[in-house]
Amino acid sequence: METVARSQSATGPDAPASSDSTLVYRQSRWTRLTHWIWAISLFFMLLSGLQIFNARPQLYIGKQSGFEYNNTIFEIGAENTDAGPRGYTEIFGHRFNTTGVLGWSGPPGNETARGFPSWATIPSYYDLGTARVVHFFFAWILTTTLIVWLVASLINGHIRRDLAPRLDDLKRLPRDIVDHARLKFHHTREYNTLQKMAYGGVLFVLLPLMIISGLAMSPSMNSVLPFLNEILGGRQTARTIHFTVMLLLVGFFIIHILMILAAGPINELRSIITGWYRTDPPAHDDKTTERSA
Amino acid sequence: MAKFQISRRKFLTAASLGASGIMLSGCDAFDSQLSIGSGLRSFLENANGLTYRAQRWLAGRDALAPEFTEADIRQPQRPNGVTAPDDDTYKGLLANNFADWRLEVSGLVEKPLSLSREQLQNMPSRTQITRHDCVEGWSCIAKWTGTPLSLVLDQAVVKPQARYVMFHCLDTIDRSLSGDIKYYGTIDLIDARHPQTILAYGLNGKPLPVENGAPLRVRVERQLGYKMPKYLYKIELVDGFANVGGGRGGYWEDNGYDWYGGI
């Protein structure tokens, strides 16, 4: 789908003062549909995943969990102290007090030993079987959506046109970082370099890695793809990778939301709901392209 | 292209409704709809059937679970579930070192069997070093020795209408108002005849300890730990399991876990 630009008189409250701004068709229906399906799937996968993690709130490196030797790199737990029960989180042997959130949480006077707190899990009560039902249902949705997106985006040119990095992007990177640091945004039809890296990283690295490390934890899939565990460093390392990718996706989500708020939430949301995006007036010294530096 | 224009008011209303839904959900908005038997739960469980068919299609009948080396055995096999059955029958058998214990093979078979420990151990055996994956998330590598289940099934001659192997166990895993609940489970005949599916009586070169399921437990290496019952005393060939226990094919399945524990 090619860029469709149309003139629009700037009457909306969020329209810039200049009447040169235009609405451009930025997001195809496939991009918008898959975006929201992912948003819902990732929400349920995260909360049910935290519940699953609560069944064994520890991460190990290698083929198996060390019970008689130590290969634990992360642990959420609860312990009794003179001042009462305490929740803790241990990362590479460094222990932090996380009472109230991780390890020991709940309504005042009714706290329990729990990895992630009740408000962060589906279901809210401890139920591994149910969390797995929710997790695997949305795993199918997420994976199917990724395939649909990939096919649609190859056909409609989204990947080639919007996501594939070009030499220009590399040159533009330092300037792009400075602009983002100063919260200075250029509203153009194209993604900027950091956007390409973030979206490309999520779609081509994090989500596939999430699916692969998830499959590597499956004893049935281990019989089909035995090399998966070896590539990822063993079943427990695969589990650790699965968890780490979750943290990276949560980090992406937080930055994604902050960027939308900083760049103008109405315009950004309109483009991912209706497809139409209001761009900045073209720069006077650059008549050939809408793309600003 | 059909134009879909959304007014700011409409959008903000929808967005705030959506956001408040998300805020609520973290607490308990979904809890009531996720209990066993509820409509939403049953709908989501359809994915389990899809997962099962995908795994069956990809793994087929005979794809083997990875096996490991002696060097990977770095610790005793971590036990789970019941580790010291308190049942009188079991304690009586244990007191006599299982000399009176028999494995019964019944149900949809031509020749019901009652095998002693010696008879079972005199059959051809298989030893495999495999990884036990608990549904909770931990793993442990150990060496298991036992009789391939397929040999026992061949000896009993399975009737054509049989579809599942049901394992009956001696340990009480739970107590309910209607009485003690003994551990039980089912696998289909594809997994039952899988070359790595054994009735294990040996662990890491020694007799199977009580905590790991003495005198006999099941190993189904392409599935999770809860599919491998301990304290086995009866194998029953059945054509369905709807009328047994909670009707979902096993103790943990009756508590909401997937019947095919392949992932």
XYZ file of C-alpha atoms in Angstrom:
556
model
C 0.000 0.000 0.000
C 1.601 3.256 -1.070
C 1.666 6.374 0.952
C -1.492 8.354 0.457
C -1.184 11.932 1.450
C -4.085 14.263 1.458
C -4.476 17.831 2.450
C -6.425 18.522 5.485
C -7.337 21.846 6.888
C -5.904 22.125 10.334
C -8.978 22.505 12.456
C -8.551 19.839 15.134
C -7.348 20.943 18.551
C -4.179 18.907 18.163
C -3.324 20.382 14.800
C -0.128 22.364 14.711
C -0.338 26.079 14.081
C 0.954 25.725 10.567
C -1.641 24.795 8.000
C 1.014 22.928 6.029
C 0.629 19.754 8.070
C -0.893 16.802 6.310
C -2.515 13.581 7.277
C -0.765 10.626 5.696
C -1.835 7.014 5.610
C 0.894 5.491 7.738
C -0.266 2.101 9.067
C -1.938 -0.531 6.921
C -4.915 -2.405 8.298
C -2.682 -5.453 8.812
C -0.225 -3.486 10.893
C -3.017 -2.055 13.017
C -4.902 -5.316 13.487
C -1.808 -7.331 14.423
C -0.588 -4.555 16.715
C -3.693 -4.754 18.887
C -3.870 -8.532 18.865
C -0.275 -8.583 20.094
C -1.056 -6.011 22.748
C -3.841 -8.211 24.136
C -1.896 -11.481 23.783
C 1.243 -10.112 25.407
C -0.802 -8.754 28.294
C -2.297 -12.177 29.041
C 0.949 -14.009 28.358
C 2.858 -11.768 30.754
C 0.405 -12.117 33.646
C -0.136 -15.853 33.203
C 3.618 -16.283 32.708
C 4.348 -14.595 36.028
C 1.900 -17.028 37.629
C 3.706 -19.961 35.999
C 7.019 -18.567 37.225
C 5.619 -18.402 40.769
C 5.509 -22.214 40.814
C 9.316 -22.160 40.877
C 10.533 -18.578 41.301
C 14.134 -19.405 40.496
C 16.249 -19.291 37.358
C 19.191 -21.574 36.599
C 21.917 -21.908 33.976
C 22.458 -25.259 32.245
C 20.590 -28.473 31.458
C 19.029 -28.983 34.886
C 18.230 -27.224 38.149
C 20.975 -27.502 40.731
C 19.648 -28.946 43.963
C 22.948 -30.394 45.188
C 25.082 -27.767 43.480
C 24.568 -24.105 42.768
C 23.614 -22.867 39.309
C 20.867 -20.517 40.486
C 21.263 -16.985 39.128
C 17.940 -15.484 40.167
C 15.576 -16.199 42.990
C 12.510 -14.656 44.577
C 11.788 -15.921 48.078
C 10.583 -15.255 51.587
C 12.424 -15.665 54.867
C 11.779 -15.127 58.535
C 13.704 -12.351 60.249
C 13.607 -10.868 63.749
C 11.415 -8.116 62.336
C 8.978 -10.623 60.825
C 8.709 -12.227 57.383
C 10.600 -10.545 54.595
C 10.476 -10.920 50.825
C 13.734 -10.947 48.954
C 15.054 -11.073 45.404
C 18.484 -12.476 44.741
C 20.336 -11.729 41.506
C 23.736 -13.370 40.945
C 24.133 -13.772 44.710
C 23.167 -10.183 45.557
C 20.131 -10.099 47.801
C 17.626 -7.236 47.872
C 14.729 -6.629 50.221
C 11.561 -6.628 48.101
C 8.959 -7.074 50.847
C 5.490 -6.023 49.735
C 6.116 -6.715 46.071
C 8.338 -9.727 45.377
C 8.515 -12.729 47.717
C 6.160 -11.533 50.430
C 3.039 -9.578 49.499
C -0.700 -9.229 49.946
C -3.246 -7.101 51.758
C -1.946 -5.759 55.114
C -2.203 -8.394 57.822
C -2.853 -11.064 55.226
C 0.467 -11.271 53.406
C 1.681 -14.540 51.927
C 4.871 -15.959 50.493
C 4.504 -15.407 46.767
C 6.957 -14.767 43.920
C 5.142 -12.105 41.943
C 2.263 -10.412 43.781
C -1.384 -11.306 43.307
C -2.196 -8.178 41.295
C 0.422 -9.108 38.687
C -0.801 -12.629 37.930
C -3.664 -14.387 36.144
C -5.433 -15.885 37.957
C -4.828 -13.788 41.057
C -4.807 -16.871 43.338
C -2.106 -19.503 42.935
C -3.155 -21.877 40.154
C -0.469 -23.197 37.852
C -2.813 -25.352 35.739
C -5.092 -22.437 34.874
C -2.183 -20.109 34.157
C -0.864 -22.669 31.675
C -4.243 -22.855 29.920
C -4.259 -19.059 29.484
C -0.571 -18.925 28.523
C -0.740 -21.563 25.793
C -3.993 -20.237 24.359
C -2.425 -16.834 23.805
C 0.839 -18.432 22.664
C -1.096 -19.776 19.676
C -2.703 -16.367 19.056
C 0.627 -14.562 19.337
C 2.466 -16.945 17.030
C -0.313 -17.028 14.435
C -0.463 -13.231 14.473
C 3.292 -13.013 13.962
C 3.039 -15.252 10.893
C 0.067 -13.295 9.507
C 1.955 -10.038 10.076
C 5.073 -11.396 8.392
C 3.207 -12.531 5.284
C 1.112 -9.352 5.039
C 4.116 -7.113 5.621
C 6.174 -8.877 2.984
C 3.332 -8.492 0.489
C 2.356 -4.898 1.281
C 5.947 -3.739 1.542
C 5.818 -2.699 5.193
C 9.018 -4.565 6.047
C 10.966 -3.366 3.028
C 9.699 0.200 3.150
C 9.402 0.912 6.847
C 11.523 -1.516 8.838
C 14.512 -2.548 6.732
C 17.446 -0.449 7.896
C 19.285 1.567 5.257
C 22.694 3.174 5.184
C 21.003 6.527 5.850
C 19.591 5.163 9.076
C 23.050 4.391 10.366
C 24.288 7.887 9.511
C 21.249 9.359 11.170
C 21.582 7.314 14.361
C 23.699 9.714 16.498
C 21.417 12.620 15.626
C 18.390 10.459 16.332
C 19.674 9.539 19.784
C 20.320 13.202 20.612
C 16.836 14.164 19.387
C 15.179 11.469 21.482
C 17.194 12.487 24.541
C 15.899 16.041 24.091
C 12.372 14.738 23.436
C 12.450 16.434 20.071
C 10.277 14.473 17.672
C 9.901 14.663 13.920
C 6.529 13.508 12.736
C 7.096 11.946 9.347
C 5.650 9.137 7.322
C 8.793 7.089 7.976
C 10.042 5.549 11.174
C 13.225 7.047 12.554
C 16.316 4.908 13.164
C 15.585 4.133 16.805
C 12.014 3.186 15.938
C 13.218 0.821 13.222
C 15.655 -0.748 15.680
C 13.042 -1.089 18.417
C 10.241 -2.468 16.227
C 12.585 -4.627 14.175
C 14.205 -5.910 17.360
C 10.855 -6.889 18.886
C 9.416 -8.444 15.716
C 12.488 -10.209 14.361
C 14.502 -10.947 17.491
C 12.520 -10.875 20.744
C 9.247 -12.491 19.654
C 10.936 -15.306 17.675
C 13.368 -15.863 20.562
C 10.412 -16.006 22.941
C 8.727 -18.675 20.814
C 11.944 -20.666 20.351
C 12.885 -20.613 24.048
C 9.295 -21.560 24.902
C 9.415 -24.556 22.571
C 12.816 -25.519 23.987
C 11.156 -26.020 27.381
C 8.716 -28.555 25.973
C 9.728 -32.212 26.500
C 7.663 -33.199 23.481
C 9.327 -30.616 21.234
C 12.745 -31.695 22.565
C 12.158 -35.016 20.816
C 11.472 -33.181 17.540
C 14.089 -30.422 17.800
C 16.761 -31.762 20.162
C 19.293 -29.178 18.948
C 17.179 -26.294 20.279
C 18.268 -26.942 23.846
C 21.888 -27.269 22.807
C 21.838 -23.966 20.910
C 20.234 -22.193 23.846
C 22.525 -23.779 26.452
C 20.221 -26.351 28.038
C 16.636 -26.507 29.201
C 17.108 -24.339 32.256
C 19.092 -21.738 30.322
C 16.234 -21.672 27.806
C 13.867 -20.935 30.683
C 16.172 -18.150 31.847
C 16.257 -16.724 28.308
C 12.436 -16.904 28.150
C 12.266 -14.879 31.370
C 14.920 -12.381 30.244
C 13.137 -11.754 26.937
C 9.990 -11.091 28.989
C 11.888 -8.371 30.891
C 13.109 -6.865 27.600
C 9.561 -6.855 26.209
C 8.273 -5.152 29.356
C 11.089 -2.617 28.964
C 10.075 -2.065 25.344
C 6.454 -1.612 26.394
C 7.337 1.048 28.991
C 9.511 3.019 26.559
C 6.907 2.571 23.805
C 4.225 4.137 26.035
C 6.532 6.953 27.181
C 7.440 7.750 23.582
C 3.765 7.850 22.571
C 2.994 10.218 25.432
C 5.972 12.418 24.592
C 5.367 12.469 20.850
C 1.647 13.286 21.100
C -0.629 10.428 22.161
C -3.649 11.482 20.096
C -1.775 11.552 16.819
C 0.176 8.369 17.590
C -2.915 6.472 18.676
C -4.908 7.700 15.704
C -2.323 6.239 13.361
C -2.407 2.811 14.987
C -6.219 2.834 15.192
C -7.238 4.475 11.913
C -3.956 4.401 10.005
C -3.868 8.189 9.505
C -0.989 10.160 10.932
C -0.435 13.901 11.028
C 3.027 14.768 9.829
C 5.049 17.891 10.455
C 5.122 20.529 7.741
C 7.908 19.667 5.308
C 11.145 21.495 6.065
C 11.755 24.490 3.765
C 15.259 23.434 2.827
C 14.235 19.910 1.965
C 11.600 19.834 -0.715
C 12.337 16.415 -2.118
C 11.493 14.326 0.873
C 9.240 14.421 3.869
C 11.765 12.531 5.826
C 13.443 14.791 8.346
C 16.795 14.157 9.852
C -11.219 1.885 1.081
C -14.001 2.265 3.584
C -13.170 5.134 5.837
C -13.410 4.661 9.524
C -13.220 7.985 11.242
C -13.125 8.081 14.966
C -13.922 11.178 16.908
C -11.721 12.170 19.764
C -14.565 11.746 22.223
C -15.333 8.252 20.985
C -11.702 7.371 21.092
C -11.095 8.642 24.619
C -14.175 6.831 25.889
C -13.064 3.581 24.347
C -9.489 4.033 25.519
C -10.440 4.752 29.106
C -12.821 1.792 29.167
C -10.079 -0.418 27.832
C -7.551 0.945 30.285
C -9.830 0.443 33.264
C -10.460 -3.123 32.138
C -6.737 -3.727 32.120
C -6.294 -2.169 35.564
C -9.013 -4.411 36.981
C -7.776 -7.578 35.394
C -4.621 -7.741 37.429
C -6.722 -8.240 40.531
C -9.362 -10.853 40.030
C -11.508 -9.852 37.055
C -10.852 -13.147 35.287
C -10.736 -15.461 38.297
C -14.406 -16.437 38.322
C -14.399 -17.190 34.601
C -11.360 -19.435 34.782
C -12.637 -22.158 37.101
C -12.907 -25.678 35.689
C -16.102 -26.149 33.683
C -16.766 -22.455 33.056
C -17.448 -21.379 29.495
C -14.386 -19.189 29.037
C -12.102 -21.787 30.614
C -13.468 -24.512 28.340
C -12.986 -22.265 25.332
C -9.362 -21.509 26.228
C -8.754 -25.231 26.852
C -9.392 -25.877 23.154
C -5.831 -24.675 22.676
C -4.639 -27.712 24.681
C -6.177 -30.000 22.065
C -4.524 -27.990 19.319
C -1.172 -28.210 21.102
C -1.600 -31.964 21.539
C -2.361 -32.507 17.849
C 0.566 -30.316 16.810
C 2.945 -32.223 19.087
C 1.646 -35.579 17.894
C 1.977 -34.525 14.273
C 5.521 -33.228 14.745
C 6.855 -35.878 17.130
C 5.039 -38.847 15.610
C 5.118 -42.191 17.350
C 8.786 -42.785 17.918
C 10.782 -39.521 18.082
C 13.044 -40.000 21.086
C 13.496 -37.643 24.011
C 17.139 -36.532 24.365
C 19.321 -38.879 26.398
C 22.331 -37.735 28.388
C 25.647 -39.093 29.661
C 26.775 -40.346 33.078
C 28.584 -37.017 33.533
C 25.216 -35.233 33.476
C 24.039 -37.126 36.574
C 25.144 -34.570 39.135
C 22.647 -35.093 41.957
C 19.971 -37.455 43.259
C 16.624 -37.386 41.443
C 14.531 -34.738 43.169
C 11.246 -36.312 44.317
C 7.904 -34.554 44.037
C 4.334 -35.084 45.149
C 3.909 -37.796 47.791
C 7.341 -38.984 48.976
C 6.341 -41.340 51.803
C 2.891 -42.908 51.312
C 0.970 -43.173 54.567
C -1.431 -45.793 53.225
C -1.720 -49.047 55.188
C -1.589 -51.203 52.083
C 1.573 -49.514 50.928
C 3.212 -49.604 54.350
C 2.427 -53.308 54.637
C 4.009 -54.042 51.262
C 7.035 -51.897 52.097
C 7.537 -53.691 55.450
C 7.948 -56.922 53.522
C 10.248 -55.277 50.952
C 7.475 -55.603 48.338
C 7.704 -59.423 48.287
C 3.886 -59.572 48.189
C 3.532 -56.752 45.690
C 2.070 -57.668 42.292
C 1.503 -55.632 39.153
C -1.967 -56.287 37.853
C -2.695 -55.755 34.161
C -6.417 -55.773 33.480
C -9.237 -54.135 31.587
C -9.414 -54.441 27.811
C -6.821 -57.208 27.467
C -7.078 -60.815 26.278
C -4.850 -62.189 29.054
C -5.005 -60.326 32.351
C -1.677 -60.509 34.177
C -0.476 -60.501 37.754
C 3.296 -60.039 37.709
C 5.654 -60.296 40.650
C 8.681 -58.049 40.945
C 10.929 -60.896 39.883
C 8.838 -61.694 36.823
C 8.936 -58.057 35.791
C 12.674 -57.732 36.371
C 13.349 -60.929 34.421
C 11.833 -59.393 31.310
C 14.130 -57.500 28.908
C 14.990 -54.100 30.349
C 15.974 -50.692 29.091
C 18.254 -48.171 30.795
C 18.124 -44.512 29.806
C 19.596 -41.274 31.139
C 16.894 -38.679 30.695
C 15.805 -35.321 31.984
C 12.761 -35.085 34.220
C 10.922 -31.801 33.625
C 8.533 -30.817 36.376
C 5.511 -28.737 35.399
C 6.689 -26.256 38.047
C 9.726 -25.460 35.948
C 12.635 -27.409 37.410
C 14.572 -30.217 35.713
C 16.743 -33.087 36.919
C 18.788 -35.656 34.973
C 18.873 -39.284 36.164
C 19.381 -42.841 34.941
C 16.267 -44.983 34.849
C 16.047 -48.752 34.431
C 12.852 -50.661 33.778
C 10.715 -52.893 31.618
C 9.416 -51.362 28.399
C 5.669 -50.971 28.840
C 5.097 -52.268 25.305
C 6.448 -55.703 26.338
C 3.951 -55.923 29.182
C 1.136 -54.820 26.859
C 2.162 -57.449 24.287
C 2.134 -60.135 26.931
C -1.374 -59.127 28.027
C -2.557 -58.750 24.388
C -4.403 -55.445 24.165
C -7.915 -55.625 22.721
C -8.551 -53.441 19.643
C -11.087 -51.224 21.386
C -8.582 -50.150 24.068
C -7.449 -46.527 23.686
C -5.730 -45.550 26.913
C -3.528 -47.047 29.596
C -4.700 -46.092 33.070
C -2.196 -46.245 35.929
C -3.528 -46.898 39.426
C -1.313 -45.961 42.351
C -1.063 -46.867 46.018
C -0.507 -43.359 47.401
C -3.227 -41.060 48.660
C -2.482 -37.681 47.103
C -5.516 -35.848 48.450
C -8.425 -36.219 50.821
C -11.926 -35.100 49.951
C -15.332 -35.249 51.627
C -16.106 -38.413 49.695
C -12.904 -40.108 50.776
C -9.236 -40.530 49.959
C -8.083 -39.726 46.444
C -5.391 -42.028 45.127
C -3.043 -40.802 42.429
C -3.915 -42.007 38.957
C -3.186 -41.072 35.379
C -3.680 -42.020 31.752
C -1.623 -41.999 28.574
C -2.653 -43.031 25.095
C -1.354 -46.159 23.379
C 1.078 -44.174 21.231
C 2.983 -43.028 24.295
C 2.451 -46.367 26.016
C 4.239 -48.134 23.160
C 6.964 -45.492 22.799
C 10.425 -47.096 23.086
C 11.385 -44.888 26.057
C 8.205 -45.550 28.016
C 9.297 -47.921 30.766
C 8.018 -49.266 34.068
C 11.028 -48.219 36.123
C 12.308 -50.184 39.123
C 15.864 -48.818 39.075
C 17.233 -45.311 39.571
C 20.885 -44.321 39.084
C 21.970 -47.979 39.239
C 20.106 -48.767 42.495
C 16.630 -50.045 43.329
C 14.020 -47.285 43.017
C 13.795 -45.480 46.414
C 10.471 -44.991 48.174
C 10.511 -41.218 47.637
C 10.802 -41.737 43.865
C 7.978 -44.271 43.689
C 9.135 -47.746 44.843
C 8.602 -50.418 43.840
C 7.504 -49.290 40.360
C 6.850 -46.025 38.556
C 6.210 -44.947 34.989
C 8.589 -42.975 32.768
C 6.994 -41.171 29.811
C 9.948 -39.133 28.606
C 8.162 -36.863 26.122
C 5.859 -35.474 28.780
C 6.083 -33.627 32.093
C 6.598 -35.223 35.491
C 2.944 -35.373 36.467
C 2.336 -37.873 33.653
C 4.654 -40.397 35.329
C 2.823 -41.930 38.301
C 4.719 -43.448 41.223
C 3.752 -46.383 43.540
C 2.151 -48.251 40.648
C 0.155 -51.439 41.318
C -2.384 -51.723 38.526
C -2.437 -51.046 34.790
C -5.882 -50.971 33.251
C -6.574 -50.786 29.522
C -9.621 -48.586 28.926
C -11.492 -47.065 25.994
C -12.147 -43.785 27.831
C -11.815 -42.126 31.209
C -14.904 -39.923 31.450
C -16.335 -41.894 34.375
C -13.182 -42.102 36.470
C -12.307 -39.488 39.085
C -13.035 -36.017 37.757
C -13.289 -37.431 34.238
C -10.260 -35.610 32.892
C -7.851 -38.552 32.893
C -5.685 -38.085 35.943
C -5.298 -36.575 39.384
C -3.640 -33.363 38.179
C -5.858 -33.225 35.105
C -8.881 -33.278 37.415
C -7.284 -30.242 39.043
C -7.101 -28.290 35.786
C -3.839 -29.450 34.235
C -3.585 -30.369 30.569
C -4.069 -34.086 29.818
C -1.176 -34.126 27.357
C 1.773 -32.801 29.334
C 4.050 -32.377 26.337
C 4.777 -28.706 26.937
